[in-house]
Amino acid sequence: MSNPPSHALPVESGPMDLIVTDLAVARGGIPVLEGVGFTLTAGRALILRGPNGIGKTTLLRTIAGLQPPLSGKISAPAEAIAYAAHADGLKATLTVTENLRFWAAIYGTGDITPALSAMNLLGLANRPAQALSAGQKRRLGLARLLVTGRPLWLLDEPTVSLDTDSVALFGQAVAGHLARGGAALIATHIELGLPSTEVLDLSPHRARADAPAPGGFDEAFA
Amino acid sequence: MSNPPSHALPVESGPMDLIVTDLAVARGGIPVLEGVGFTLTAGRALILRGPNGIGKTTLLRTIAGLQPPLSGKISAPAEAIAYAAHADGLKATLTVTENLRFWAAIYGTGDITPALSAMNLLGLANRPAQALSAGQKRRLGLARLLVTGRPLWLLDEPTVSLDTDSVALFGQAVAGHLARGGAALIATHIELGLPSTEVLDLSPHRARADAPAPGGFDEAFA
Amino acid sequence: MIALLVRDLRLAVRAGGGFGLGLAFFLIVTTLVPFGVGPEGGILARIAPGILWLGALLACLLSLDRIFALDWEDGSLDLLATAPVPMEAVVAMKAASHWLTTGLPLTLAAPVFGILLNLPAEGFTWLTLSLALGTPALSMIGAFGAALTVGLKRGGLLLSLLVLPLYVPTLIYGAEAARRGAEELSASTPLLLLVGITFATIALLPFAAAAAIRVNLR
Amino acid sequence: MIALLVRDLRLAVRAGGGFGLGLAFFLIVTTLVPFGVGPEGGILARIAPGILWLGALLACLLSLDRIFALDWEDGSLDLLATAPVPMEAVVAMKAASHWLTTGLPLTLAAPVFGILLNLPAEGFTWLTLSLALGTPALSMIGAFGAALTVGLKRGGLLLSLLVLPLYVPTLIYGAEAARRGAEELSASTPLLLLVGITFATIALLPFAAAAAIRVNLR
Amino acid sequence: MSIWEYANPKKFMETSDRVLPWVAVLTALTLVTGLVWGFFFTPEDYKQGSTVKIIFIHVPAAMMAINAWAMMLVTSLIWIVRRHHVSALAAKAAAPVGVTMTLIALFTGAIWGQPMWGTWWAWDPRLTSFLILFLFYLGYIALWEAVENPDTAADLTSVLCLVGSVFAILSRYAVNFWNQGLHQGASLSLDAEENISDAYWYPLLLCMAGFVLLFLTLVLVRTRTEIRARRLKALEARERMA
Amino acid sequence: MVELGKYAGTVLGAYGATVVLLVGLVAITLWRGKRVRRALEAQEKRMARNG
Ligand code: HEM
Ligand SMILES: Nc1ncnc2c1ncn2[C@@H]1O[C@H](COP(=O)(O)OP(=O)(O)OP(=O)(O)O)[C@@H](O)[C@H]1O
Ligand SMILES: Nc1ncnc2c1ncn2[C@@H]1O[C@H](COP(=O)(O)OP(=O)(O)OP(=O)(O)O)[C@@H](O)[C@H]1O
Ligand SMILES: [Mg+2]
Ligand SMILES: [Mg+2]
């Protein structure tokens, strides 16, 4: 397992491009996106755009390896991905520090204070997570990313319910990550004002529902 | 119980100003805001601004009557308030229609199709809520407001995880509500571009944790 | 009001849960007992009424947390609290739907399980009767317990811990009635007491439960 | 890995749950039984081992849904699945922490409750022994059931429906060992079989459970 | 062509469509003749009296109850290894039939027990293990019902079926260890000599064949239904997406 | 007609229960089969018509 040097916010080195080619993903058995392809190289960020329900979350989950793709291929370096979902995975009864420590231990990284300060949580360090406001929870969820020490971030609407200052804070964090040779794939509806980003609009990739062949029972039943 | 005329999106008439005077609210026993005061009259919207954790949610919950104020007073017309929280209160296994019908029945209002169309949910009408994306869920949660038929809306970050079109949609819905003589109190971090709105910044109202009188154990134990 | 009842019943059915599962659990408990205490028919017959009552009670118990917890998690309890319906009514409806999905099927199925524990023939009517009269109390008391523990993550065990002592009187009178019935003694006294308990709980507990919920929502 | 165990134990303690509540439930069940089946010492002594085993089993059962459901709801299961730890290890740890918070305390407390049901003196050691050897299997099987039902809202009852049949062999051998011990017969055979089951489940079920979780996460 | 061709839904639908009528007719013939023969034209047993006639439904039902589970186990394995939807759906289709067979064995047995053993139910190993089998069926069906996404449901139920089978066998031995019962041992062996007399033996064979065929027919029909239902679901989903 | 002796109730009960269960199973199977087939045909028609 990756055990990076313990200087602040460590990031692995090595070739770590995420290459997605002609990917098709399904949700609940229904094809959602098809023909998605892009390459994400070190130091760059890719913004996923698209209306609600186009399939951003599904795409991210697939790349994170939580669900198998319908077709196409994803080539990502092993043990490189850190995924942040709609839900933050916080334990209500544990304090901010305990929550972070746990993830740091799981990812085998060291010290959590850099993450805390980066997300401006030092003041709340030993407040139980249930006593946080929506935005504070979210900030803690993002601090988790910093302790993973993983180079490739998959973020699903990270700025939800963050105020403008916190959004700026988050922007800096991502920028720093990119600067250290990390990469980020971000699904969001708002402007983040990051450096060196491309934007990928998913709307053209919506899976077409073509009329089924009557009486046609192939393996996919449609 | 209020049984409004059954034309689309009915709104009660009558004097329905929300008057908040010198309000102080606490969360988890800790004073959060104090000296909050404002008046919200029919046809107008008030935006609550403030950094994460300042106390917007707490304030809204207090006005909604879910928790008692520390001090100060809130005068709102009876049965006028509809509250939309961070969570949408959807039943995963019920379809969009069933979810809305239920709330319509609870509030004794009639037909739900206007709400569905207003939030552009007609296409998803009989999809189970668990099969909705984050933004679609949110839209359903907002559609709930429209079937309450209540004139005074309390909205807690209503646009979370909505795409730009949906935000516009929501803006129209609120504008229409105001036009019909409703009012809205909205906590949000982003620009909604509504007509006839004031903005209330809560930052100056943050509760000072003033040093307790030495040895003085008053009612509040501080 | 009715809308709430309908919704909950629908949810119970949708969830593939409701009716069937309570029964299945009841069945399984009654089948596990002989594995525990051994197969001798005599002993089983002696303890049958008590075990059946215990089984019904536990089947109720396991489904209690569903009463409010789900509504709390997805926030609809907040919204119901701000809706134009008295919280007391909400509680009553919730308890009612719980009984319809748990207590009622259990009552109807109890005789069959009686056979498995070779309950003497005389016992059946009394068993059914006592269950029919007693289970509503179980649901109502359970709703109260659920109201107390709503909002605590994994209330499950705490809930049962709170509720079980409250179940004691119901259990005693119910099992007593069933046993006397099985032994062909007069079972009217315990039955009357049972009815008393049921009505008292239904009359009073909704208010206590509603108060508890309001506190928990703060 | 250890971090996970520590976290879960800490959560169990924080939640005021874990240790205390399982015990309390056990206590209450064992106290309710006399109410249910009547106080005759003779019968109680006969059924005591079985009832105690049943009580332990149900106490385990009630806390099963906590194993994965909470982590699923707050999304940390997703995150664990993408973390550099094998899902099998996660399952094993979860089962371990469940046993530490449920099975172990029950085992230690069982003799006390034995007194309540006037279990004959000879029985105590065997009861404790059988519980100590059997409860790990209960936790592991339970974890498997929880893995199957994670993500289903209100898995509770379905979970018990799935798990209880799987508990049958463990219960039979466990209770048999305890009963034979109480009746001063040789209890070594059932004990050996019990140990066999426990080891088998611990060796194999984590893989099945992990597979189930991965399926549920897609 | 390999037999896996038939695992393709389209192929399966065509083939089953062709064979189904014949199987159905054959089933009807065998079952009716078997039961009529058994019910009307068999002598009374000297000690069991006319109740022996129950054997003609009891034993075949019991047999099929076990075999149905075995078939579910096989199809589940096929699904896990080769991901043929048809076999998963076949398992789903078989479960309710198996449960009914179990119920029949339990009912007839219980009714039989009343005169023979003087009790409806005794915790005899065989009876008990059947009760446990019944529980396994219940859990299996409940899990299918509870899970929304069909593929997920198929996977989960398959895993349950595998683990369940192991534990079912464990339970069988446990129960035997736990209590030695009054139920007659297996007296059906291939040569009918040291066995119940031919007078019962031949109609019994016929009934067994009938039950096997009945099971086959029902599973075929139900599998076709499941396939259609699955396709219907997929189509509705597509319509929604469009 | 067969002569069932004093066990008539038992035997008839057993056969009766069996017949009821089997007929019920068959009926349910056929009924659901027909319903699903109808629904599927309708669906296919509709989708063939509009795209
Ligand atoms: C609910 C109660 C009962 C159940 C669940 C049950 C179950 C079974 C099972 C599983 C078999 C094995 C079938 C096979 O060999 O494949 C069987 C066979 C048989 N049962 Fe029962 N049985 C029950 C009650 C009875 C009773 C009360 C009688 C009559 C006294 C009886 C008489 C037989 C006979 C004669 C056979 C055939 C034995 C053989 O040749 O295998 N059963 N039963
Ligand atoms: N249960 C609790 N116990 C103690 N303090 C709490 C609790 N919940 C929230 N707080 C604190 O109360 C303050 C106000 O919380 P609130 O949720 O009202 O903030 P908010 O303005 O809604 O923030 P956001 O914009 O992030 O939603 C925060 O500082 C928070 O840390
Ligand atoms: N469990 C499910 N079953 C069936 N369809 C689903 C399920 N979950 C989501 N969907 C559908 O899959 C599509 C993609 O969902 P997804 O959550 O990926 O969208 P998204 O791009 O993340 O939207 P948002 O921006 O609102 O989060 C949506 O149309 C949604 O309706
Ligand atoms: Mg999303
Ligand atoms: Mg808030």
JSON list of C-alpha atoms in Angstrom, two decimals, chain A residues 28-32 209-210 212-222, chain E residues 7-10 13 84-85 89 149 227 230-231 234-235 237-238 241-242:
[
{"chain": "A", "resi": 28, "resn": "GLY", "atom": "CA", "xyz": [-30.23, 0.94, -12.43]},
{"chain": "A", "resi": 29, "resn": "GLY", "atom": "CA", "xyz": [-29.84, -1.14, -15.58]},
{"chain": "A", "resi": 30, "resn": "ILE", "atom": "CA", "xyz": [-30.56, 1.81, -17.86]},
{"chain": "A", "resi": 31, "resn": "PRO", "atom": "CA", "xyz": [-27.82, 3.13, -20.16]},
{"chain": "A", "resi": 32, "resn": "VAL", "atom": "CA", "xyz": [-27.19, 6.74, -19.15]},
{"chain": "A", "resi": 209, "resn": "ALA", "atom": "CA", "xyz": [-33.01, 5.06, -26.36]},
{"chain": "A", "resi": 210, "resn": "ASP", "atom": "CA", "xyz": [-33.57, 3.57, -29.81]},
{"chain": "A", "resi": 212, "resn": "PRO", "atom": "CA", "xyz": [-36.34, -1.99, -29.52]},
{"chain": "A", "resi": 213, "resn": "ALA", "atom": "CA", "xyz": [-36.63, -4.76, -32.08]},
{"chain": "A", "resi": 214, "resn": "PRO", "atom": "CA", "xyz": [-40.09, -6.22, -31.38]},
{"chain": "A", "resi": 215, "resn": "GLY", "atom": "CA", "xyz": [-39.80, -9.66, -29.80]},
{"chain": "A", "resi": 216, "resn": "GLY", "atom": "CA", "xyz": [-36.06, -9.22, -29.56]},
{"chain": "A", "resi": 217, "resn": "PHE", "atom": "CA", "xyz": [-34.80, -10.82, -26.37]},
{"chain": "A", "resi": 218, "resn": "ASP", "atom": "CA", "xyz": [-31.06, -10.39, -26.33]},
{"chain": "A", "resi": 219, "resn": "GLU", "atom": "CA", "xyz": [-29.09, -10.66, -23.09]},
{"chain": "A", "resi": 220, "resn": "ALA", "atom": "CA", "xyz": [-29.91, -7.06, -22.24]},
{"chain": "A", "resi": 221, "resn": "PHE", "atom": "CA", "xyz": [-33.65, -7.69, -22.69]},
{"chain": "A", "resi": 222, "resn": "ALA", "atom": "CA", "xyz": [-34.16, -4.60, -24.76]},
{"chain": "E", "resi": 7, "resn": "ALA", "atom": "CA", "xyz": [-29.38, -19.61, -22.34]},
{"chain": "E", "resi": 8, "resn": "ASN", "atom": "CA", "xyz": [-30.01, -16.80, -24.77]},
{"chain": "E", "resi": 9, "resn": "PRO", "atom": "CA", "xyz": [-33.47, -15.45, -23.97]},
{"chain": "E", "resi": 10, "resn": "LYS", "atom": "CA", "xyz": [-34.56, -15.28, -27.59]},
{"chain": "E", "resi": 13, "resn": "MET", "atom": "CA", "xyz": [-38.37, -18.33, -25.75]},
{"chain": "E", "resi": 84, "resn": "HIS", "atom": "CA", "xyz": [-26.86, -16.02, -18.27]},
{"chain": "E", "resi": 85, "resn": "HIS", "atom": "CA", "xyz": [-29.92, -14.04, -17.27]},
{"chain": "E", "resi": 89, "resn": "LEU", "atom": "CA", "xyz": [-34.66, -16.02, -13.82]},
{"chain": "E", "resi": 149, "resn": "ASN", "atom": "CA", "xyz": [-32.46, -3.80, -9.52]},
{"chain": "E", "resi": 227, "resn": "ILE", "atom": "CA", "xyz": [-38.20, -13.08, -18.99]},
{"chain": "E", "resi": 230, "resn": "ARG", "atom": "CA", "xyz": [-37.71, -8.38, -17.24]},
{"chain": "E", "resi": 231, "resn": "ARG", "atom": "CA", "xyz": [-37.95, -7.16, -20.79]},
{"chain": "E", "resi": 234, "resn": "ALA", "atom": "CA", "xyz": [-36.18, -2.66, -19.47]},
{"chain": "E", "resi": 235, "resn": "LEU", "atom": "CA", "xyz": [-38.49, -1.21, -22.12]},
{"chain": "E", "resi": 237, "resn": "ALA", "atom": "CA", "xyz": [-36.93, 2.24, -18.41]},
{"chain": "E", "resi": 238, "resn": "ARG", "atom": "CA", "xyz": [-35.84, 3.09, -21.95]},
{"chain": "E", "resi": 241, "resn": "MET", "atom": "CA", "xyz": [-34.97, 7.85, -20.51]},
{"chain": "E", "resi": 242, "resn": "ALA", "atom": "CA", "xyz": [-36.15, 8.92, -23.97]}
]
